[in-house]
Amino acid sequence: MAGFRSLARQVRDQRCDLALRRYSLRKCLERFAPYGHRATWDHLCVTWGFGPEDRSPDPRRLVGAVAELEQAREIWLRYEVAFAQRRRQEKHDGLRRPGSVDDWHRRTWGGFGIAWCDDPRVHPADPLPEVLRRLIGALEREPGRSCPVCGDEDLAWRHGMNHEPSSGPVCVGCGILVPLPVLTPEAVETARRGRRQLAAV
């Protein structure tokens, strides 16, 4: 099974036909998909201007899309290395019980669903690297009351998502499932009892 880097090389390989290059980009999302597979694919299609079912897109658009994905993945991989080092040090210091960030991180190891978007058509418009920088920044500081990606404070509790956890606070502004560790208990409670309850798609 090809890894992310070899698939990314195929996307750039001008000797490959366009259908294979597009397929390779799609397969990259099985290795790294911050919004989930479908929403990340929709983001790349919208951002780089090719149709979700276009079998022969402009190769320059495919290369741009894979470059954006690679940059975001590099940011996430650096975070994972730093996270693993921190946990090793904590264990060495006798802190064996993982915290809420650790619990969230365990579910996103490898980069799938970091900023889960249950509705594949509703996701942040900003470039993936910027979204990940903002999210990682929020994980590394004190919890707040708003979405770490777009800053919107309008969070609605949603049930029945195709994700683990299957319920949680969804940003009404950009559509991500906001990680609980980045929110204050008050913000989580406000989302839980808010009048806006998003129905499952």
Short mmCIF file of C-alpha atoms in Angstrom, two decimals:
data_model
loop_
_atom_site.label_atom_id
_atom_site.label_comp_id
_atom_site.label_asym_id
_atom_site.label_seq_id
_atom_site.Cartn_x
_atom_site.Cartn_y
_atom_site.Cartn_z
CA MET A 1 0.00 0.00 0.00
CA ALA A 2 1.47 3.35 -1.07
CA GLY A 3 2.20 5.95 1.57
CA PHE A 4 1.34 9.64 1.50
CA ARG A 5 4.67 10.76 0.03
CA SER A 6 4.67 8.28 -2.84
CA LEU A 7 1.07 9.18 -3.66
CA ALA A 8 1.97 12.88 -3.63
CA ARG A 9 4.83 12.13 -6.04
CA GLN A 10 2.37 10.42 -8.39
CA VAL A 11 0.15 13.50 -8.33
CA ARG A 12 3.14 15.54 -9.58
CA ASP A 13 4.41 12.94 -12.04
CA GLN A 14 3.77 14.28 -15.54
CA ARG A 15 4.34 10.80 -17.02
CA CYS A 16 1.14 9.56 -15.32
CA ASP A 17 -2.22 10.15 -16.94
CA LEU A 18 -4.54 12.67 -15.33
CA ALA A 19 -6.98 10.05 -14.06
CA LEU A 20 -4.18 8.35 -12.08
CA ARG A 21 -2.89 11.68 -10.76
CA ARG A 22 -6.37 12.63 -9.57
CA TYR A 23 -6.85 9.16 -8.05
CA SER A 24 -3.53 9.51 -6.21
CA LEU A 25 -4.62 12.85 -4.75
CA ARG A 26 -7.82 11.24 -3.57
CA LYS A 27 -5.85 8.36 -2.03
CA CYS A 28 -3.69 10.90 -0.13
CA LEU A 29 -6.84 11.67 1.86
CA GLU A 30 -6.85 8.11 3.21
CA ARG A 31 -3.56 9.02 4.93
CA PHE A 32 -4.29 12.63 5.93
CA ALA A 33 -7.70 14.33 5.92
CA PRO A 34 -8.07 17.07 8.54
CA TYR A 35 -11.80 17.62 7.92
CA GLY A 36 -12.52 13.96 7.19
CA HIS A 37 -12.22 12.43 3.72
CA ARG A 38 -15.28 13.92 2.05
CA ALA A 39 -15.03 17.42 3.50
CA THR A 40 -11.28 17.67 2.83
CA TRP A 41 -11.88 16.57 -0.77
CA ASP A 42 -14.61 19.18 -1.15
CA HIS A 43 -12.28 21.84 0.29
CA LEU A 44 -9.53 20.97 -2.22
CA CYS A 45 -11.98 20.92 -5.14
CA VAL A 46 -13.47 24.30 -4.21
CA THR A 47 -10.13 25.93 -3.43
CA TRP A 48 -8.30 24.68 -6.50
CA GLY A 49 -11.19 24.88 -8.97
CA PHE A 50 -11.82 21.36 -10.17
CA GLY A 51 -15.00 19.33 -9.92
CA PRO A 52 -15.36 16.47 -7.46
CA GLU A 53 -16.08 14.08 -10.33
CA ASP A 54 -13.75 15.69 -12.92
CA ARG A 55 -11.63 12.81 -14.28
CA SER A 56 -9.19 15.05 -16.17
CA PRO A 57 -8.67 18.25 -14.18
CA ASP A 58 -5.98 20.81 -14.97
CA PRO A 59 -2.78 19.17 -13.65
CA ARG A 60 -1.61 22.51 -12.19
CA ARG A 61 -4.68 22.51 -9.99
CA LEU A 62 -3.93 18.99 -8.77
CA VAL A 63 -0.34 19.99 -7.96
CA GLY A 64 -1.59 23.05 -6.06
CA ALA A 65 -4.02 20.92 -4.09
CA VAL A 66 -1.42 18.32 -3.12
CA ALA A 67 1.02 21.08 -2.12
CA GLU A 68 -1.58 22.58 0.24
CA LEU A 69 -2.26 19.15 1.70
CA GLU A 70 1.47 18.46 2.16
CA GLN A 71 2.05 21.78 3.95
CA ALA A 72 -0.81 21.07 6.36
CA ARG A 73 0.48 17.54 6.96
CA GLU A 74 3.97 18.83 7.78
CA ILE A 75 2.50 21.18 10.38
CA TRP A 76 0.53 18.32 11.92
CA LEU A 77 3.49 15.91 11.91
CA ARG A 78 5.63 18.48 13.75
CA TYR A 79 2.86 18.84 16.33
CA GLU A 80 2.65 15.06 16.76
CA VAL A 81 6.42 14.81 17.33
CA ALA A 82 6.26 17.57 19.95
CA PHE A 83 3.21 15.94 21.53
CA ALA A 84 4.96 12.55 21.78
CA GLN A 85 8.04 14.17 23.33
CA ARG A 86 5.89 15.97 25.90
CA ARG A 87 4.08 12.77 26.86
CA ARG A 88 7.37 10.92 27.27
CA GLN A 89 8.63 13.65 29.57
CA GLU A 90 5.38 13.64 31.55
CA LYS A 91 5.58 9.88 32.01
CA HIS A 92 9.21 10.21 33.07
CA ASP A 93 8.08 12.80 35.63
CA GLY A 94 5.43 10.43 36.96
CA LEU A 95 2.36 11.89 35.22
CA ARG A 96 0.84 8.71 33.81
CA ARG A 97 -2.80 9.74 33.48
CA PRO A 98 -3.48 11.46 30.15
CA GLY A 99 -5.41 14.74 30.12
CA SER A 100 -8.27 15.88 27.90
CA VAL A 101 -5.92 17.01 25.10
CA ASP A 102 -4.32 13.57 25.13
CA ASP A 103 -7.70 11.89 24.88
CA TRP A 104 -8.67 14.10 21.92
CA HIS A 105 -5.28 13.59 20.28
CA ARG A 106 -5.54 9.80 20.49
CA ARG A 107 -8.62 9.96 18.25
CA THR A 108 -6.89 12.11 15.63
CA TRP A 109 -3.50 10.38 15.49
CA GLY A 110 -2.20 10.45 11.94
CA GLY A 111 -4.26 13.48 10.96
CA PHE A 112 -7.73 12.15 10.27
CA GLY A 113 -10.59 14.35 11.44
CA ILE A 114 -8.42 16.87 13.31
CA ALA A 115 -11.02 19.55 12.54
CA TRP A 116 -13.89 17.18 11.68
CA CYS A 117 -16.63 18.56 9.42
CA ASP A 118 -19.63 16.25 9.46
CA ASP A 119 -21.29 18.05 6.56
CA PRO A 120 -18.76 17.67 3.71
CA ARG A 121 -19.98 20.89 2.08
CA VAL A 122 -19.48 23.02 5.22
CA HIS A 123 -15.84 23.56 6.16
CA PRO A 124 -13.42 26.44 6.72
CA ALA A 125 -12.58 28.51 3.65
CA ASP A 126 -9.03 29.30 4.79
CA PRO A 127 -6.05 27.23 3.58
CA LEU A 128 -5.52 23.98 5.48
CA PRO A 129 -2.10 24.99 6.87
CA GLU A 130 -3.58 28.13 8.42
CA VAL A 131 -6.50 26.20 9.91
CA LEU A 132 -4.11 23.71 11.51
CA ARG A 133 -1.86 26.47 12.88
CA ARG A 134 -4.85 28.08 14.56
CA LEU A 135 -6.11 24.79 15.97
CA ILE A 136 -2.70 23.76 17.30
CA GLY A 137 -2.24 27.22 18.79
CA ALA A 138 -5.54 26.81 20.65
CA LEU A 139 -4.49 23.38 21.95
CA GLU A 140 -1.32 24.93 23.38
CA ARG A 141 -2.98 27.78 25.32
CA GLU A 142 -5.71 28.17 27.89
CA PRO A 143 -9.25 27.18 26.78
CA GLY A 144 -11.49 29.87 25.31
CA ARG A 145 -15.12 30.51 24.43
CA SER A 146 -14.93 30.52 20.64
CA CYS A 147 -14.04 28.38 17.66
CA PRO A 148 -10.25 28.30 17.35
CA VAL A 149 -10.44 28.34 13.55
CA CYS A 150 -12.84 31.20 12.74
CA GLY A 151 -13.39 32.86 16.12
CA ASP A 152 -17.18 32.40 16.04
CA GLU A 153 -18.76 31.98 19.49
CA ASP A 154 -21.93 30.45 18.06
CA LEU A 155 -21.48 26.77 18.88
CA ALA A 156 -24.32 24.28 18.57
CA TRP A 157 -24.34 20.84 20.16
CA ARG A 158 -24.77 18.14 17.55
CA HIS A 159 -25.64 14.46 17.98
CA GLY A 160 -25.29 11.48 15.63
CA MET A 161 -22.14 12.55 13.80
CA ASN A 162 -20.14 10.08 11.76
CA HIS A 163 -17.15 10.56 14.04
CA GLU A 164 -15.79 9.66 17.46
CA PRO A 165 -17.05 11.32 19.57
CA SER A 166 -20.41 11.26 17.81
CA SER A 167 -21.66 14.35 19.61
CA GLY A 168 -20.10 17.67 20.48
CA PRO A 169 -19.96 21.42 19.84
CA VAL A 170 -20.04 22.31 16.15
CA CYS A 171 -19.06 25.80 15.02
CA VAL A 172 -21.98 27.39 13.20
CA GLY A 173 -19.52 29.68 11.38
CA CYS A 174 -17.11 27.19 9.78
CA GLY A 175 -18.63 23.76 10.48
CA ILE A 176 -15.84 22.09 12.47
CA LEU A 177 -16.39 19.88 15.48
CA VAL A 178 -14.59 22.03 18.05
CA PRO A 179 -12.26 19.93 20.24
CA LEU A 180 -13.48 20.02 23.83
CA PRO A 181 -10.00 20.75 25.26
CA VAL A 182 -9.91 24.17 23.56
CA LEU A 183 -13.19 25.31 25.16
CA THR A 184 -13.95 26.49 28.68
CA PRO A 185 -16.50 24.45 30.66
CA GLU A 186 -18.87 27.43 30.36
CA ALA A 187 -18.61 27.45 26.55
CA VAL A 188 -19.27 23.70 26.43
CA GLU A 189 -22.29 24.08 28.71
CA THR A 190 -23.64 26.98 26.65
CA ALA A 191 -23.38 24.85 23.51
CA ARG A 192 -25.05 21.89 25.27
CA ARG A 193 -28.09 23.83 26.45
CA GLY A 194 -28.24 26.28 23.57
CA ARG A 195 -31.47 26.63 21.67
CA ARG A 196 -29.71 25.67 18.45
CA GLN A 197 -29.47 21.90 18.15
CA LEU A 198 -28.04 20.83 14.80
CA ALA A 199 -29.77 17.77 13.42
CA ALA A 200 -27.70 14.93 11.99
CA VAL A 201 -27.36 15.00 8.21
#
